[in-house]
Tab-separated table of C-alpha atoms in Angstrom:
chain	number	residue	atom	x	y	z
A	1	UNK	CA	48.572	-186.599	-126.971
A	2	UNK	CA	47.389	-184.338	-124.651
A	3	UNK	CA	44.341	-183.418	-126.587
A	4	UNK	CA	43.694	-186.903	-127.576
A	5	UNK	CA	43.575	-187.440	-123.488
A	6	UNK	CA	41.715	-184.110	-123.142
A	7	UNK	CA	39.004	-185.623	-126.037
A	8	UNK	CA	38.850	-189.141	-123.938
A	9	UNK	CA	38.300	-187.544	-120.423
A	10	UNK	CA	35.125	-185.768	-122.018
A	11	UNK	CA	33.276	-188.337	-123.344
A	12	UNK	CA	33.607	-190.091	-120.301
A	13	UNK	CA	32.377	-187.523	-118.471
A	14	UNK	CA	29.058	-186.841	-121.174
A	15	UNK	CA	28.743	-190.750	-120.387
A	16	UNK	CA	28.416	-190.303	-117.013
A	17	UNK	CA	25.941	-187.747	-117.098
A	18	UNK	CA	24.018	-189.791	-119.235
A	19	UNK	CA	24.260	-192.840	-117.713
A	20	UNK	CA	23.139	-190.895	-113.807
A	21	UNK	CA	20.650	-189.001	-115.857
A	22	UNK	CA	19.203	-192.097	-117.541
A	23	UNK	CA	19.096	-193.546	-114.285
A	24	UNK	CA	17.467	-190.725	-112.549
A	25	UNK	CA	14.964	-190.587	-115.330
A	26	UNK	CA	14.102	-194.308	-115.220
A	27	UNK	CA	13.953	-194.234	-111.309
A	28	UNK	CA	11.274	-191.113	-111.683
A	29	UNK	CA	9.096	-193.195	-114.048
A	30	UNK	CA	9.170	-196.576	-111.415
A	31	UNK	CA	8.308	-193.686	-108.707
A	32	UNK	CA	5.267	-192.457	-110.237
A	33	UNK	CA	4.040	-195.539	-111.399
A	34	UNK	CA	4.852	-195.213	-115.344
A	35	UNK	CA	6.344	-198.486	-115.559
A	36	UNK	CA	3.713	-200.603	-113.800
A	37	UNK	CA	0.161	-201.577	-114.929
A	38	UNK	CA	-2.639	-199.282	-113.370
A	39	UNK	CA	-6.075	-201.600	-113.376
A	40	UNK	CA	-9.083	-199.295	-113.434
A	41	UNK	CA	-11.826	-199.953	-110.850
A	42	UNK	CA	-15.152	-198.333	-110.984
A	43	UNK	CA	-15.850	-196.677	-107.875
A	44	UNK	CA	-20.034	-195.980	-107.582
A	45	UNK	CA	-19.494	-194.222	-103.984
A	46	UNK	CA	-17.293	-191.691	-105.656
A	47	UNK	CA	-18.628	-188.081	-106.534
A	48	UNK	CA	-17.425	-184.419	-106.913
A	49	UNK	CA	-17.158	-182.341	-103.705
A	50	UNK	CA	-18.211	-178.684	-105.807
A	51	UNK	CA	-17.552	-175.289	-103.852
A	52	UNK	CA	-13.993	-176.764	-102.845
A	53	UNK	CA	-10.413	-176.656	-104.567
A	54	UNK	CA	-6.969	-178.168	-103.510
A	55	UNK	CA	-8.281	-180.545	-100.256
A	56	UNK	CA	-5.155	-181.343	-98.618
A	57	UNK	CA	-6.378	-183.889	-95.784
A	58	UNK	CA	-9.589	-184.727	-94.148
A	59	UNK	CA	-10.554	-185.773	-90.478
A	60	UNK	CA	-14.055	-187.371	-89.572
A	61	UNK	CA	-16.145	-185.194	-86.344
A	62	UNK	CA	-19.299	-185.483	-84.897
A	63	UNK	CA	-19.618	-189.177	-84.557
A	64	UNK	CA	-18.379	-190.006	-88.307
A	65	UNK	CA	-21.084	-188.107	-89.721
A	66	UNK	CA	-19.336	-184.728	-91.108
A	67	UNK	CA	-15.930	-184.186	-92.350
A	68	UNK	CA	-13.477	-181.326	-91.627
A	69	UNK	CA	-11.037	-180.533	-94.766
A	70	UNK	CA	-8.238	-178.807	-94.797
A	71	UNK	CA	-7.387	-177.285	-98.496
A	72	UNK	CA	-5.622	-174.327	-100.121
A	73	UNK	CA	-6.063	-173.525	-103.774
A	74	UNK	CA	-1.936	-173.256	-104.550
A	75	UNK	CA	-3.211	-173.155	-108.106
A	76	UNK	CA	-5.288	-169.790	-107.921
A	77	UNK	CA	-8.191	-171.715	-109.806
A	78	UNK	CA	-10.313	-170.401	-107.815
A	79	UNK	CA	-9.624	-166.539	-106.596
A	80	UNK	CA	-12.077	-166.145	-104.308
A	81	UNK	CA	-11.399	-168.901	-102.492
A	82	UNK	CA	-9.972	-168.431	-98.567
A	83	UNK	CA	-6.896	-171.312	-97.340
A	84	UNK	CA	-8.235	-172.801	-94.475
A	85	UNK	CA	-11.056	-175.742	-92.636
A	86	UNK	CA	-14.346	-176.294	-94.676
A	87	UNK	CA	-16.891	-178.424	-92.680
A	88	UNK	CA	-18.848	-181.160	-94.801
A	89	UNK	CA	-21.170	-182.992	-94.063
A	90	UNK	CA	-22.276	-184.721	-97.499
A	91	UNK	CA	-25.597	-182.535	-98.470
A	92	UNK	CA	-24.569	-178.781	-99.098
A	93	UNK	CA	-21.112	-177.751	-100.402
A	94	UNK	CA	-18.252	-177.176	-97.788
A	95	UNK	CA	-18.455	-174.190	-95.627
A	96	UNK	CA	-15.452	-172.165	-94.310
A	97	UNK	CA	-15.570	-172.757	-90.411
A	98	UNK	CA	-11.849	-171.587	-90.097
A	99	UNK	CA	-9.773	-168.976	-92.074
A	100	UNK	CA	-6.082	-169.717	-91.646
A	101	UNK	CA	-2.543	-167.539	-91.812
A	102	UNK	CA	-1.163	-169.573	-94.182
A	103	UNK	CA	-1.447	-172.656	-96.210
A	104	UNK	CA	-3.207	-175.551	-94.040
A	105	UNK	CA	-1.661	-179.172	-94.714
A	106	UNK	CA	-2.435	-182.294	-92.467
A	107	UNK	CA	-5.434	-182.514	-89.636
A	108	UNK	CA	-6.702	-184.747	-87.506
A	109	UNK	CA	-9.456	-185.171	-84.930
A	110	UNK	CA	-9.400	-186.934	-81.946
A	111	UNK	CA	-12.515	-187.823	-79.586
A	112	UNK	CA	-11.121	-187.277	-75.692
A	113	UNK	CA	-12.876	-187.601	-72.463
A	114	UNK	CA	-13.181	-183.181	-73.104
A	115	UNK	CA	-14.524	-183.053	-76.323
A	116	UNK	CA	-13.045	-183.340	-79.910
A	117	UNK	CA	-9.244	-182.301	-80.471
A	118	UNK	CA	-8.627	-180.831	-83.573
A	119	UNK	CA	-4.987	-180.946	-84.570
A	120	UNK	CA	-4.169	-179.053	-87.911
A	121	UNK	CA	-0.702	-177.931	-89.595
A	122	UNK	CA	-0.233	-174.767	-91.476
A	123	UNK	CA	2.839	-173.662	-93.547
A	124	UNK	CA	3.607	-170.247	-92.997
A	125	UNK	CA	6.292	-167.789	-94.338
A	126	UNK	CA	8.952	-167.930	-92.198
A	127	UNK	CA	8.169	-171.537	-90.536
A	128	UNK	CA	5.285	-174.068	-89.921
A	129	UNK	CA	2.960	-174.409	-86.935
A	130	UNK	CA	0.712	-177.501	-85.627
A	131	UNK	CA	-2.606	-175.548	-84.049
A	132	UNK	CA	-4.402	-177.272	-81.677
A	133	UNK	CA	-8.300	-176.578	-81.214
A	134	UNK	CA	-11.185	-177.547	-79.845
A	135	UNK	CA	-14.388	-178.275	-81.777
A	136	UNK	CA	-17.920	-177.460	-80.732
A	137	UNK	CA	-20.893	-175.980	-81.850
A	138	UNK	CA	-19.522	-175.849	-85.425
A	139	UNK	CA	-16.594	-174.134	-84.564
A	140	UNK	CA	-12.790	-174.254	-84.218
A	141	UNK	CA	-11.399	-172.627	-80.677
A	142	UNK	CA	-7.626	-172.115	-80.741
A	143	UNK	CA	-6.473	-173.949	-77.485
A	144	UNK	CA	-2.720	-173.844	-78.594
A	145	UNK	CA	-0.060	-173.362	-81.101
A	146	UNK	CA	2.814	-175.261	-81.591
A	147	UNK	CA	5.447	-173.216	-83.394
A	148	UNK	CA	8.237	-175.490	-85.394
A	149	UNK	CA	10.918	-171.856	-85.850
A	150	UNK	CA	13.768	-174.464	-87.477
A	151	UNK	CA	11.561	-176.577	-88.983
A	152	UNK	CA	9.482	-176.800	-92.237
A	153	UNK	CA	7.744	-179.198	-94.870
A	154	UNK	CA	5.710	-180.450	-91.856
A	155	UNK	CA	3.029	-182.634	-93.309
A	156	UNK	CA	0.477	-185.349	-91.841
A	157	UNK	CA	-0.543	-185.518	-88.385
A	158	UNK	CA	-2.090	-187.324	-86.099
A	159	UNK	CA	-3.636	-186.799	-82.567
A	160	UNK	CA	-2.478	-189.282	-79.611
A	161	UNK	CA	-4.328	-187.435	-76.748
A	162	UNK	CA	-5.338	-184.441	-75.925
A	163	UNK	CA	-2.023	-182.549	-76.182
A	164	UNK	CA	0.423	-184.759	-78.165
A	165	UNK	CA	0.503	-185.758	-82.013
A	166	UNK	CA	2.436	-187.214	-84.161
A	167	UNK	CA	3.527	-185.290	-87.423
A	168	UNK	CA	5.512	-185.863	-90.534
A	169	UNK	CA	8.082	-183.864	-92.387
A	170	UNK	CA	7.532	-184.414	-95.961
A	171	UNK	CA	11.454	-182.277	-96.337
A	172	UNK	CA	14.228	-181.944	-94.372
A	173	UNK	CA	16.222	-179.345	-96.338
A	174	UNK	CA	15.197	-175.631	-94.794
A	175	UNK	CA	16.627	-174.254	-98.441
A	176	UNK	CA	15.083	-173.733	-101.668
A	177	UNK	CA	17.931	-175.342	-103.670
A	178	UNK	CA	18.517	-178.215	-100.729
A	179	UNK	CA	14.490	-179.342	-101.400
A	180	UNK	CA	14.787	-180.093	-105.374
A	181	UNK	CA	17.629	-182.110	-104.600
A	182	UNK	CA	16.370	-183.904	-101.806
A	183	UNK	CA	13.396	-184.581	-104.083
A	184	UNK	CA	15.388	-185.561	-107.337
A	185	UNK	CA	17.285	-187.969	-105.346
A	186	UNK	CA	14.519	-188.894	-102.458
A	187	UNK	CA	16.974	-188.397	-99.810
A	188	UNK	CA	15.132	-189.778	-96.851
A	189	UNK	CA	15.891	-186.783	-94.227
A	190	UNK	CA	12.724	-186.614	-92.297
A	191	UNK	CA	13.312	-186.562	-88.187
A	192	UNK	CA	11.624	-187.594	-85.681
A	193	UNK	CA	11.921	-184.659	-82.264
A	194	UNK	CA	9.714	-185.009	-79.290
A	195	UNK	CA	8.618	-181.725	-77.416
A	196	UNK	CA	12.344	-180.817	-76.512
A	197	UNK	CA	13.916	-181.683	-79.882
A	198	UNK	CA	16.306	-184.095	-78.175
A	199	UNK	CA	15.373	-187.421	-80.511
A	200	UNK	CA	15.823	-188.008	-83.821
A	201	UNK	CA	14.804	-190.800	-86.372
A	202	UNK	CA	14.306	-190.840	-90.389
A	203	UNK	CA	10.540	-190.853	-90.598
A	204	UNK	CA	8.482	-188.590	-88.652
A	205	UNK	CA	8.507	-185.550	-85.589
A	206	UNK	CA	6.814	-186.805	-82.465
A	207	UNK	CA	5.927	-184.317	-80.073
Protein backbone atom coordinates (compact mmCIF):
# COMPACT_ATOMS: atom_id res chain seq x y z
CA UNK A 1 0.00 0.00 0.00
CA UNK A 2 2.55 2.15 0.88
CA UNK A 3 4.42 1.80 -2.33
CA UNK A 4 1.33 1.91 -4.34
CA UNK A 5 0.91 5.56 -2.47
CA UNK A 6 4.68 6.15 -2.86
CA UNK A 7 4.12 5.27 -6.97
CA UNK A 8 0.88 7.78 -6.99
CA UNK A 9 2.61 10.76 -5.17
CA UNK A 10 5.33 10.61 -8.06
CA UNK A 11 3.51 10.85 -10.96
CA UNK A 12 1.78 13.61 -9.61
CA UNK A 13 4.63 15.30 -8.94
CA UNK A 14 6.35 14.48 -12.83
CA UNK A 15 2.78 16.01 -13.77
CA UNK A 16 3.35 18.98 -12.16
CA UNK A 17 6.58 19.64 -13.49
CA UNK A 18 5.27 19.12 -16.72
CA UNK A 19 2.33 20.86 -16.59
CA UNK A 20 4.58 24.39 -14.93
CA UNK A 21 7.18 23.50 -17.47
CA UNK A 22 4.72 23.33 -20.38
CA UNK A 23 3.43 26.43 -19.18
CA UNK A 24 6.65 28.19 -18.81
CA UNK A 25 7.59 27.00 -22.23
CA UNK A 26 4.37 28.19 -23.92
CA UNK A 27 4.53 31.59 -21.99
CA UNK A 28 8.36 32.01 -23.47
CA UNK A 29 7.10 31.42 -27.04
CA UNK A 30 3.92 34.25 -26.56
CA UNK A 31 6.96 36.46 -25.05
CA UNK A 32 9.12 36.40 -27.95
CA UNK A 33 6.61 36.57 -30.41
CA UNK A 34 6.60 32.74 -31.71
CA UNK A 35 3.02 32.43 -31.53
CA UNK A 36 1.92 35.59 -33.34
CA UNK A 37 2.17 36.53 -37.06
CA UNK A 38 5.29 38.81 -37.87
CA UNK A 39 4.25 40.89 -41.30
CA UNK A 40 7.42 41.88 -43.12
CA UNK A 41 7.75 45.55 -44.18
CA UNK A 42 10.38 46.75 -46.48
CA UNK A 43 12.21 49.45 -44.97
CA UNK A 44 14.27 51.60 -48.00
CA UNK A 45 15.79 54.10 -45.21
CA UNK A 46 17.42 51.14 -43.59
CA UNK A 47 21.26 50.38 -44.11
CA UNK A 48 24.30 48.80 -42.31
CA UNK A 49 26.21 51.04 -39.85
CA UNK A 50 29.98 49.09 -40.77
CA UNK A 51 32.98 49.82 -38.27
CA UNK A 52 30.42 49.22 -35.29
CA UNK A 53 29.31 45.99 -33.26
CA UNK A 54 26.74 45.50 -30.35
CA UNK A 55 24.98 49.35 -30.39
CA UNK A 56 23.20 49.38 -27.24
CA UNK A 57 21.24 52.86 -27.47
CA UNK A 58 21.54 55.97 -29.45
CA UNK A 59 20.91 59.77 -28.62
CA UNK A 60 20.59 62.53 -31.42
CA UNK A 61 23.37 65.91 -30.83
CA UNK A 62 24.17 68.73 -32.71
CA UNK A 63 20.80 69.85 -33.82
CA UNK A 64 19.56 66.19 -35.00
CA UNK A 65 22.24 65.95 -37.39
CA UNK A 66 24.82 63.30 -35.75
CA UNK A 67 24.18 60.49 -33.49
CA UNK A 68 26.07 59.39 -30.33
CA UNK A 69 25.97 55.38 -29.76
CA UNK A 70 26.66 53.68 -27.04
CA UNK A 71 27.77 49.83 -27.84
CA UNK A 72 29.95 47.04 -26.43
CA UNK A 73 30.81 43.99 -28.45
CA UNK A 74 29.68 41.27 -25.45
CA UNK A 75 30.16 38.83 -28.29
CA UNK A 76 34.03 39.39 -28.93
CA UNK A 77 33.16 39.53 -32.79
CA UNK A 78 35.13 42.03 -33.11
CA UNK A 79 38.56 42.03 -30.84
CA UNK A 80 39.77 45.11 -31.52
CA UNK A 81 36.97 46.83 -30.81
CA UNK A 82 36.98 49.41 -27.49
CA UNK A 83 33.25 49.49 -25.17
CA UNK A 84 32.32 52.86 -25.18
CA UNK A 85 30.51 56.34 -27.33
CA UNK A 86 31.07 56.29 -31.20
CA UNK A 87 29.93 59.62 -32.82
CA UNK A 88 27.98 59.26 -36.27
CA UNK A 89 27.04 61.35 -38.27
CA UNK A 90 25.74 59.26 -41.43
CA UNK A 91 28.90 59.65 -44.01
CA UNK A 92 32.09 57.93 -42.45
CA UNK A 93 31.89 54.95 -40.05
CA UNK A 94 31.51 55.69 -36.22
CA UNK A 95 34.41 57.09 -34.43
CA UNK A 96 35.33 56.39 -30.75
CA UNK A 97 34.86 59.89 -28.99
CA UNK A 98 34.72 58.14 -25.49
CA UNK A 99 36.47 54.97 -24.11
CA UNK A 100 34.54 53.67 -21.11
CA UNK A 101 35.41 51.42 -17.73
CA UNK A 102 33.01 49.09 -18.41
CA UNK A 103 30.18 48.06 -20.56
CA UNK A 104 28.06 51.29 -21.67
CA UNK A 105 24.12 50.62 -21.78
CA UNK A 106 21.46 53.49 -22.12
CA UNK A 107 22.29 57.41 -23.13
CA UNK A 108 20.63 60.25 -23.68
CA UNK A 109 21.18 63.87 -24.69
CA UNK A 110 19.53 66.71 -23.59
CA UNK A 111 19.76 70.40 -25.13
CA UNK A 112 19.85 72.96 -21.83
CA UNK A 113 20.17 76.63 -21.67
CA UNK A 114 24.43 75.42 -21.01
CA UNK A 115 24.96 73.30 -23.72
CA UNK A 116 24.16 69.57 -24.47
CA UNK A 117 23.86 67.05 -21.40
CA UNK A 118 25.01 63.83 -22.10
CA UNK A 119 23.67 61.24 -19.71
CA UNK A 120 25.15 57.64 -20.25
CA UNK A 121 25.03 54.31 -18.00
CA UNK A 122 27.83 51.90 -17.71
CA UNK A 123 27.83 48.43 -16.00
CA UNK A 124 30.79 47.91 -14.14
CA UNK A 125 32.20 45.01 -11.97
CA UNK A 126 31.20 45.58 -8.75
CA UNK A 127 28.08 48.03 -9.53
CA UNK A 128 26.67 50.42 -12.25
CA UNK A 129 27.15 54.16 -12.68
CA UNK A 130 25.01 56.94 -14.68
CA UNK A 131 27.97 59.54 -16.00
CA UNK A 132 26.97 62.76 -16.70
CA UNK A 133 28.93 64.92 -19.42
CA UNK A 134 29.00 67.67 -21.31
CA UNK A 135 29.36 67.70 -25.10
CA UNK A 136 31.32 70.16 -27.19
CA UNK A 137 33.69 70.38 -29.76
CA UNK A 138 33.32 66.64 -30.46
CA UNK A 139 33.97 65.64 -27.17
CA UNK A 140 32.59 64.11 -23.95
CA UNK A 141 33.70 66.16 -20.54
CA UNK A 142 32.92 64.18 -17.38
CA UNK A 143 30.84 66.74 -15.27
CA UNK A 144 29.68 63.95 -12.79
CA UNK A 145 29.21 60.43 -11.80
CA UNK A 146 26.46 58.96 -10.27
CA UNK A 147 27.49 55.77 -8.50
CA UNK A 148 24.39 53.12 -7.92
CA UNK A 149 26.92 50.76 -4.97
CA UNK A 150 23.49 48.46 -4.24
CA UNK A 151 22.22 48.63 -7.40
CA UNK A 152 22.67 46.90 -10.83
CA UNK A 153 20.96 45.93 -14.27
CA UNK A 154 20.49 49.72 -14.70
CA UNK A 155 19.31 50.18 -18.23
CA UNK A 156 17.62 53.17 -20.29
CA UNK A 157 17.84 56.65 -19.37
CA UNK A 158 16.68 59.68 -19.94
CA UNK A 159 17.73 63.36 -19.21
CA UNK A 160 15.03 65.77 -17.44
CA UNK A 161 17.42 68.78 -16.93
CA UNK A 162 20.59 69.43 -16.49
CA UNK A 163 21.26 67.26 -13.41
CA UNK A 164 18.34 64.78 -13.08
CA UNK A 165 17.33 61.63 -15.29
CA UNK A 166 15.29 59.12 -15.25
CA UNK A 167 16.70 55.45 -15.52
CA UNK A 168 15.47 51.93 -15.69
CA UNK A 169 16.47 48.74 -14.02
CA UNK A 170 16.10 46.05 -16.47
CA UNK A 171 16.80 43.43 -12.90
CA UNK A 172 16.21 43.70 -9.54
CA UNK A 173 17.97 40.58 -8.22
CA UNK A 174 21.83 41.72 -7.21
CA UNK A 175 22.61 37.66 -7.56
CA UNK A 176 23.58 35.56 -10.33
CA UNK A 177 21.09 32.76 -9.52
CA UNK A 178 18.22 35.51 -8.33
CA UNK A 179 18.50 37.09 -12.25
CA UNK A 180 17.65 33.69 -14.28
CA UNK A 181 14.81 33.34 -12.14
CA UNK A 182 13.57 36.66 -12.21
CA UNK A 183 13.89 36.29 -15.99
CA UNK A 184 12.27 32.71 -16.34
CA UNK A 185 9.39 33.93 -14.45
CA UNK A 186 9.47 37.91 -15.45
CA UNK A 187 9.15 38.90 -11.95
CA UNK A 188 8.50 42.57 -12.29
CA UNK A 189 11.09 43.90 -9.48
CA UNK A 190 12.33 47.06 -10.99
CA UNK A 191 12.23 50.28 -8.37
CA UNK A 192 11.85 53.43 -8.72
CA UNK A 193 14.55 55.67 -5.89
CA UNK A 194 14.99 59.35 -6.23
CA UNK A 195 18.48 60.89 -5.22
CA UNK A 196 18.10 59.68 -1.49
CA UNK A 197 16.72 56.20 -2.21
CA UNK A 198 13.67 56.94 -0.07
CA UNK A 199 10.82 56.00 -2.96
CA UNK A 200 10.08 53.05 -4.48
CA UNK A 201 7.76 51.88 -7.41
CA UNK A 202 7.84 48.69 -9.91
CA UNK A 203 9.08 50.34 -13.06
CA UNK A 204 11.93 52.60 -13.08
CA UNK A 205 14.82 54.65 -10.62
CA UNK A 206 14.23 58.37 -10.72
CA UNK A 207 16.90 60.39 -9.50
Amino acid sequence: MKNSNRSSLKVILILFLVLVGSGLGIKTLADTGELDTIWDYSLPDCHLIRGITGAEDIATVDGGTRVLISATDRQKLQPDQKSGVYLYDGTKPPTLVLATNGDPQGISALETEAGTRVFLVVHQKIHDVVQIFDWSSDRLNLIQQVEFEDVTALNGIVGIDSNRFFVTQELGMSFALGREVEKLLRLPLGKLIDKKKTSLSSSFFYF
